Short mmCIF file of C-alpha atoms (C1' of nucleotides) in Angstrom, two decimals:
data_model
loop_
_atom_site.label_atom_id
_atom_site.label_comp_id
_atom_site.label_asym_id
_atom_site.label_seq_id
_atom_site.Cartn_x
_atom_site.Cartn_y
_atom_site.Cartn_z
CA UNK A 17 0.30 -0.02 -0.07
CA UNK A 18 1.11 3.40 -0.86
CA UNK A 19 -1.16 5.27 1.83
CA UNK A 20 1.39 3.39 4.63
CA UNK A 21 4.69 4.42 3.54
CA UNK A 22 3.20 8.15 3.09
CA UNK A 23 4.66 10.00 6.49
CA UNK A 24 3.32 12.99 6.78
CA UNK A 25 1.28 13.50 3.67
CA UNK A 26 -0.36 17.11 3.68
CA UNK A 27 -3.51 14.71 3.05
CA UNK A 28 -5.09 12.11 6.09
CA UNK A 29 -5.44 9.18 3.43
CA UNK A 30 -4.31 8.78 0.12
CA UNK A 31 -6.61 6.34 -0.57
CA UNK A 32 -9.73 8.18 0.53
CA UNK A 33 -8.61 11.49 -1.66
CA UNK A 34 -7.23 9.82 -4.67
CA UNK A 35 -8.96 12.03 -7.23
CA UNK A 36 -12.45 11.17 -8.42
CA UNK A 37 -11.93 10.89 -12.06
CA UNK A 38 -9.42 8.49 -11.02
CA UNK A 39 -11.71 6.39 -9.71
CA UNK A 40 -13.72 7.13 -12.33
CA UNK A 41 -11.41 5.81 -14.70
CA UNK A 42 -10.77 2.80 -12.63
CA UNK A 43 -14.20 2.04 -12.65
CA UNK A 44 -14.12 2.31 -16.55
CA UNK A 45 -12.25 0.40 -17.46
CA UNK A 46 -14.74 -2.41 -15.85
CA UNK A 47 -17.73 -0.96 -17.81
CA UNK A 48 -17.19 -2.18 -20.64
CA UNK A 49 -19.18 -6.10 -21.25
CA UNK A 50 -15.69 -6.96 -23.15
CA UNK A 51 -13.29 -6.10 -20.49
CA UNK A 52 -15.25 -7.31 -17.55
CA UNK A 53 -16.06 -10.41 -19.68
CA UNK A 54 -11.86 -10.63 -20.39
CA UNK A 55 -11.57 -9.65 -16.36
CA UNK A 56 -13.35 -12.72 -15.02
CA UNK A 57 -12.44 -14.82 -17.36
CA UNK A 58 -9.42 -14.28 -16.16
CA UNK A 59 -10.37 -14.27 -12.20
CA UNK A 60 -11.53 -18.10 -12.93
CA UNK A 61 -8.20 -18.66 -13.82
CA UNK A 62 -4.60 -17.99 -15.37
CA UNK A 63 -5.35 -18.29 -19.36
CA UNK A 64 -3.12 -16.93 -22.27
CA UNK A 65 -3.80 -14.32 -24.55
CA UNK A 66 -5.16 -16.81 -26.94
CA UNK A 67 -7.60 -18.49 -24.62
CA UNK A 68 -9.35 -14.87 -24.30
CA UNK A 69 -9.35 -14.11 -27.53
CA UNK A 70 -11.04 -17.51 -28.08
CA UNK A 71 -13.77 -16.81 -25.27
CA UNK A 72 -14.77 -13.41 -25.61
CA UNK A 73 -15.06 -13.90 -29.57
CA UNK A 74 -13.66 -10.39 -31.03
CA UNK A 75 -10.38 -9.67 -32.58
CA UNK A 76 -7.37 -10.79 -31.73
CA UNK A 77 -6.25 -6.62 -31.84
CA UNK A 78 -8.94 -5.90 -29.86
CA UNK A 79 -8.38 -8.11 -27.06
CA UNK A 80 -4.60 -7.39 -26.82
CA UNK A 81 -5.67 -3.57 -26.69
CA UNK A 82 -8.63 -4.83 -23.70
CA UNK A 83 -5.81 -6.88 -21.78
CA UNK A 84 -3.23 -4.33 -22.00
CA UNK A 85 -6.08 -1.80 -20.55
CA UNK A 86 -6.74 -3.83 -17.33
CA UNK A 87 -3.09 -4.41 -16.80
CA UNK A 88 -2.64 -0.68 -16.79
CA UNK A 89 -5.17 -0.82 -14.44
CA UNK A 90 -3.70 -3.12 -12.35
CA UNK A 91 -6.74 -5.37 -12.36
CA UNK A 92 -3.98 -8.12 -13.86
CA UNK A 93 -0.83 -8.98 -14.08
CA UNK A 94 1.07 -10.57 -17.23
CA UNK A 95 3.58 -13.42 -17.33
CA UNK A 96 5.66 -14.81 -20.48
CA UNK A 97 5.57 -18.55 -20.74
CA UNK A 98 7.68 -19.50 -23.49
CA UNK A 99 5.81 -17.56 -26.27
CA UNK A 100 2.95 -17.10 -24.85
CA UNK A 101 1.26 -14.71 -22.59
CA UNK A 102 -0.42 -15.41 -19.43
CA UNK A 103 -2.54 -13.52 -17.59
CA UNK A 104 -3.62 -13.61 -14.03
CA UNK A 105 -5.51 -11.75 -11.30
CA UNK A 106 -2.65 -10.94 -8.41
CA UNK A 107 -5.16 -8.81 -6.46
CA UNK A 108 -8.16 -10.72 -4.48
CA UNK A 109 -9.73 -7.11 -4.13
CA UNK A 110 -10.61 -7.60 -7.55
CA UNK A 111 -12.51 -10.75 -6.73
CA UNK A 112 -14.37 -9.10 -3.67
CA UNK A 113 -14.83 -5.98 -6.44
CA UNK A 114 -16.05 -8.21 -8.78
CA UNK A 115 -18.59 -10.14 -6.43
CA UNK A 116 -19.74 -7.42 -4.40
CA UNK A 117 -20.98 -5.65 -7.90
CA UNK A 118 -22.13 -8.70 -8.74
CA UNK A 119 -24.68 -8.92 -5.76
CA UNK A 120 -25.36 -5.33 -5.93
CA UNK A 121 -26.43 -5.62 -9.76
CA UNK A 122 -28.17 -8.88 -9.21
CA UNK A 123 -30.69 -7.10 -6.71
CA UNK A 124 -31.35 -4.58 -8.90
CA UNK A 125 -31.24 -6.01 -12.37
CA UNK A 126 -34.53 -5.12 -13.25
CA UNK A 127 -34.94 -1.62 -12.73
CA UNK A 128 -31.33 -1.01 -13.61
CA UNK A 129 -33.12 -2.06 -17.23
CA UNK A 130 -35.39 0.62 -17.35
CA UNK A 131 -32.24 3.17 -16.90
CA UNK A 132 -32.72 5.22 -19.88
CA UNK A 133 -29.23 6.68 -19.54
CA UNK A 134 -28.11 3.55 -19.43
CA UNK A 135 -29.53 1.12 -21.70
CA UNK A 136 -28.91 -2.19 -22.34
CA UNK A 137 -27.79 -3.92 -26.00
CA UNK A 138 -30.85 -6.09 -26.27
CA UNK A 139 -33.46 -3.48 -25.24
CA UNK A 140 -33.81 -0.69 -27.58
CA UNK B 23 -29.26 -18.05 -1.63
CA UNK B 24 -31.14 -17.39 -4.71
CA UNK B 25 -29.53 -21.30 -5.61
CA UNK B 26 -31.92 -22.57 -3.18
CA UNK B 27 -35.66 -21.45 -4.72
CA UNK B 28 -34.25 -22.48 -8.22
CA UNK B 29 -35.31 -26.22 -8.74
CA UNK B 30 -33.33 -27.79 -12.19
CA UNK B 31 -32.05 -24.43 -13.25
CA UNK B 32 -29.13 -24.85 -15.24
CA UNK B 33 -27.39 -21.64 -13.53
CA UNK B 34 -26.01 -22.41 -9.66
CA UNK B 35 -26.24 -18.75 -8.00
CA UNK B 36 -28.53 -16.35 -9.45
CA UNK B 37 -26.24 -13.97 -8.22
CA UNK B 38 -22.59 -15.24 -9.85
CA UNK B 39 -25.41 -15.45 -12.76
CA UNK B 40 -26.24 -12.34 -13.81
CA UNK B 41 -25.30 -11.80 -17.03
CA UNK B 42 -22.03 -9.38 -17.63
CA UNK B 43 -23.16 -7.00 -19.77
CA UNK B 44 -25.84 -6.10 -17.04
CA UNK B 45 -22.74 -6.04 -14.64
CA UNK B 46 -20.79 -3.65 -16.88
CA UNK B 47 -23.76 -1.53 -17.19
CA UNK B 48 -24.11 -1.59 -13.29
CA UNK B 49 -20.06 -0.29 -13.13
CA UNK B 50 -21.22 2.07 -16.35
CA UNK B 51 -22.96 4.26 -13.75
CA UNK B 52 -20.00 4.97 -11.90
CA UNK B 53 -17.47 5.28 -14.81
CA UNK B 54 -18.37 9.07 -15.37
CA UNK B 55 -16.79 11.55 -13.15
CA UNK B 56 -20.11 13.40 -12.71
CA UNK B 57 -22.10 10.92 -11.67
CA UNK B 58 -19.40 9.08 -9.02
CA UNK B 59 -18.71 12.67 -7.26
CA UNK B 60 -23.35 12.73 -6.97
CA UNK B 61 -23.13 9.33 -5.39
CA UNK B 62 -19.99 10.18 -2.88
CA UNK B 63 -22.00 13.24 -2.29
CA UNK B 64 -24.97 11.42 -1.26
CA UNK B 65 -23.30 9.25 0.16
CA UNK B 66 -21.69 11.48 3.01
CA UNK B 67 -25.33 12.35 3.47
CA UNK B 68 -28.48 13.37 2.51
CA UNK B 69 -28.94 15.65 0.01
CA UNK B 70 -31.30 17.81 -1.94
CA UNK B 71 -31.53 17.91 -5.98
CA UNK B 72 -30.47 21.74 -5.33
CA UNK B 73 -27.66 20.80 -2.97
CA UNK B 74 -26.05 18.32 -5.88
CA UNK B 75 -26.52 21.03 -8.52
CA UNK B 76 -24.50 23.51 -6.69
CA UNK B 77 -21.71 20.92 -6.03
CA UNK B 78 -20.83 19.41 -9.14
CA UNK B 79 -21.31 22.64 -10.60
CA UNK B 80 -23.27 21.76 -14.00
CA UNK B 81 -26.87 22.11 -15.04
CA UNK B 82 -30.21 21.49 -13.13
CA UNK B 83 -31.27 19.34 -16.11
CA UNK B 84 -28.13 17.42 -16.56
CA UNK B 85 -28.02 16.69 -12.63
CA UNK B 86 -31.85 14.95 -13.31
CA UNK B 87 -30.29 12.69 -15.59
CA UNK B 88 -27.57 11.51 -13.42
CA UNK B 89 -29.60 10.92 -10.04
CA UNK B 90 -32.64 9.23 -12.47
CA UNK B 91 -29.69 7.56 -13.64
CA UNK B 92 -28.11 6.63 -9.88
CA UNK B 93 -31.37 5.75 -8.32
CA UNK B 94 -32.64 3.33 -11.57
CA UNK B 95 -29.43 1.41 -10.85
CA UNK B 96 -30.26 0.66 -7.21
CA UNK B 97 -27.29 3.21 -5.65
CA UNK B 98 -29.40 5.73 -3.84
CA UNK B 99 -33.33 5.96 -3.08
CA UNK B 100 -35.28 9.66 -3.54
CA UNK B 101 -38.12 10.78 -1.01
CA UNK B 102 -39.97 13.96 -1.05
CA UNK B 103 -39.81 16.49 1.25
CA UNK B 104 -42.18 19.59 0.78
CA UNK B 105 -41.19 20.71 -2.97
CA UNK B 106 -38.21 19.40 -2.62
CA UNK B 107 -36.02 15.84 -3.65
CA UNK B 108 -34.10 14.21 -1.15
CA UNK B 109 -31.68 11.52 -2.25
CA UNK B 110 -29.64 9.10 -0.17
CA UNK B 111 -27.98 5.46 0.09
CA UNK B 112 -29.73 2.78 1.51
CA UNK B 113 -27.58 0.41 1.06
CA UNK B 114 -24.36 -0.23 3.21
CA UNK B 115 -23.00 -2.36 0.13
CA UNK B 116 -22.69 0.40 -2.05
CA UNK B 117 -20.26 2.45 0.72
CA UNK B 118 -18.24 -0.77 0.25
CA UNK B 119 -18.21 -0.75 -3.12
CA UNK B 120 -17.02 2.83 -3.20
CA UNK B 121 -14.09 1.94 -0.18
CA UNK B 122 -12.88 -0.90 -2.40
CA UNK B 123 -12.52 0.95 -5.35
CA UNK B 124 -10.70 3.77 -4.12
CA UNK B 125 -8.36 1.73 -2.01
CA UNK B 126 -7.51 -0.16 -5.54
CA UNK B 127 -7.57 2.78 -7.09
CA UNK B 128 -5.05 4.47 -4.96
CA UNK B 129 -2.66 1.77 -5.47
CA UNK B 130 -2.99 1.70 -9.28
CA UNK B 131 -3.16 5.85 -9.94
CA UNK B 132 0.47 6.18 -11.53
CA UNK B 133 -0.27 2.79 -13.50
CA UNK B 134 -4.10 4.08 -14.19
CA UNK B 135 -2.46 7.48 -15.90
CA UNK B 136 -0.96 5.49 -18.70
CA UNK B 137 -3.63 3.32 -19.80
CA UNK B 138 -3.89 5.15 -23.48
CA UNK B 139 -7.38 3.36 -23.79
CA UNK B 140 -8.69 5.28 -20.71
CA UNK B 141 -6.87 8.86 -21.04
CA UNK B 142 -7.34 10.88 -18.30
CA UNK B 143 -8.46 14.67 -18.83
CA UNK B 144 -5.55 16.38 -17.91
CA UNK B 145 -3.33 14.21 -19.90
CA UNK B 146 -4.48 14.36 -23.70
"C1'" DG C 6 20.52 -16.41 -38.07
"C1'" DC C 7 16.44 -17.21 -39.84
"C1'" DA C 8 11.63 -18.08 -39.91
"C1'" DT C 9 7.83 -18.61 -37.43
"C1'" DA C 10 4.94 -18.17 -33.23
"C1'" DC C 11 2.88 -14.87 -30.38
"C1'" DT C 12 1.00 -9.65 -29.05
"C1'" DA C 13 0.74 -4.71 -30.13
"C1'" DT C 14 0.06 -1.01 -33.05
"C1'" DG C 15 -2.68 2.19 -37.01
"C1'" DC C 16 -6.45 3.53 -39.66
"C1'" DG C 17 -11.34 4.08 -40.77
"C1'" DG C 18 -16.44 4.22 -39.55
"C1'" DG C 19 -20.29 3.84 -36.35
"C1'" DT C 20 -22.79 4.41 -32.11
"C1'" DA C 21 -23.20 5.78 -27.33
"C1'" DG C 22 -22.96 9.11 -23.84
"C1'" DG C 23 -21.19 13.33 -22.19
"C1'" DC C 24 -22.59 18.48 -22.57
"C1'" DA C 25 -25.97 23.24 -22.42
"C1'" DA C 26 -30.46 25.20 -23.40
"C1'" DA C 27 -34.98 25.27 -23.63
"C1'" DT C 28 -39.30 23.79 -22.19
"C1'" DA C 29 -43.27 21.33 -20.03
"C1'" DG C 30 -44.64 19.06 -15.66
"C1'" DC C 31 -45.47 18.56 -10.91
"C1'" DT C 32 -45.87 20.45 -5.86
"C1'" DC C 33 -46.85 23.19 -2.48
"C1'" DT C 34 -47.59 28.29 -0.82
"C1'" DA C 35 -50.90 32.23 -1.27
"C1'" DT D 27 -57.45 29.14 -8.68
"C1'" DA D 28 -53.57 31.17 -9.11
"C1'" DG D 29 -49.00 31.35 -9.16
"C1'" DA D 30 -43.96 30.37 -8.04
"C1'" DG D 31 -40.59 26.82 -6.97
"C1'" DC D 32 -38.74 22.53 -7.60
"C1'" DT D 33 -37.46 18.25 -10.70
"C1'" DA D 34 -37.44 15.90 -15.72
"C1'" DT D 35 -37.74 15.86 -20.54
"C1'" DT D 36 -36.42 17.11 -25.26
"C1'" DT D 37 -33.61 18.76 -28.42
"C1'" DG D 38 -29.00 19.24 -30.83
"C1'" DC D 39 -24.46 18.91 -31.09
"C1'" DC D 40 -19.55 16.66 -30.03
"C1'" DT D 41 -16.51 13.61 -28.37
"C1'" DA D 42 -14.54 9.60 -26.75
"C1'" DC D 43 -14.34 5.32 -27.16
"C1'" DC D 44 -15.69 0.33 -29.55
"C1'" DC D 45 -15.07 -2.42 -33.48
"C1'" DG D 46 -12.34 -4.92 -37.49
"C1'" DC D 47 -8.92 -4.87 -41.06
"C1'" DA D 48 -4.21 -4.23 -42.02
"C1'" DT D 49 0.34 -4.17 -40.64
"C1'" DA D 50 4.40 -3.74 -37.81
"C1'" DG D 51 6.52 -5.46 -34.07
"C1'" DT D 52 8.91 -8.87 -30.13
"C1'" DA D 53 10.59 -13.10 -28.46
"C1'" DT D 54 11.10 -18.34 -29.02
"C1'" DG D 55 12.68 -22.11 -31.97
"C1'" DC D 56 15.28 -24.61 -34.85
#
DNA sequence: GCATACTATGCGGGTAGGCAAATAGCTCTA
DNA sequence: TAGAGCTATTTGCCTACCCGCATAGTATGC
């Protein structure tokens, strides 16, 4: 944690004072169905790029971009194994976050479907 | 658990099997800086619409849309008090989600700034 | 060193969703 | 029942971002 190492920071808690924009961008990484699908796929087990491509069913370049994004945001880490790159989730809090969000989303799924600002794909 | 009520469903747990698209849309509600700012503002205390408008500094119609979105997604609830609408957060898990995300985002803030797919506003 | 996976980057197009401004609708006071 | 205050909806514009396709780059194996 970076907050525990800060001795006399002008802010009481680094985590609590992270710019809201940064947190929003952090959420944005999970707001795309393809990226979320990838994250949950990697969350279940270590996966290679090729496995991810097959799982989500979109082009390899696009999957590469999404995975890079997930790595940049700190959700997953990449490791080379021979010719392949293997992606995995190191921080257990990522699973916590997804589980928590899933529980909340499940309890509000029906209402969520009616939100006009965020229309669902199959409900135009 | 809801799985006990499902007799022969092909899925083990309703919460765990909520469509990924739905969860992604749930995250999308928090992926906008203005909405996240509003949520955290309401999270701290009950707020009226007018207070929210002043806090985020954008037009009233836009705030109305954002607040409606947050209500639809189940993050906040609205209550009428005289002429005003008062918004509050009922589910404590919402706070948990935000705190957890803040902690994760804080630990990856620097890397997040470098993610080209999700560029920050002040870093073109 | 060369060939072959495997992965990343650039380009162009289409849609989603952000904003302000104008306006309609609802709720309480007088 | 007016009238004033508060909130929601509509319109139009513009930017962000997702996509596939083509291609460049890099690490590994022979």
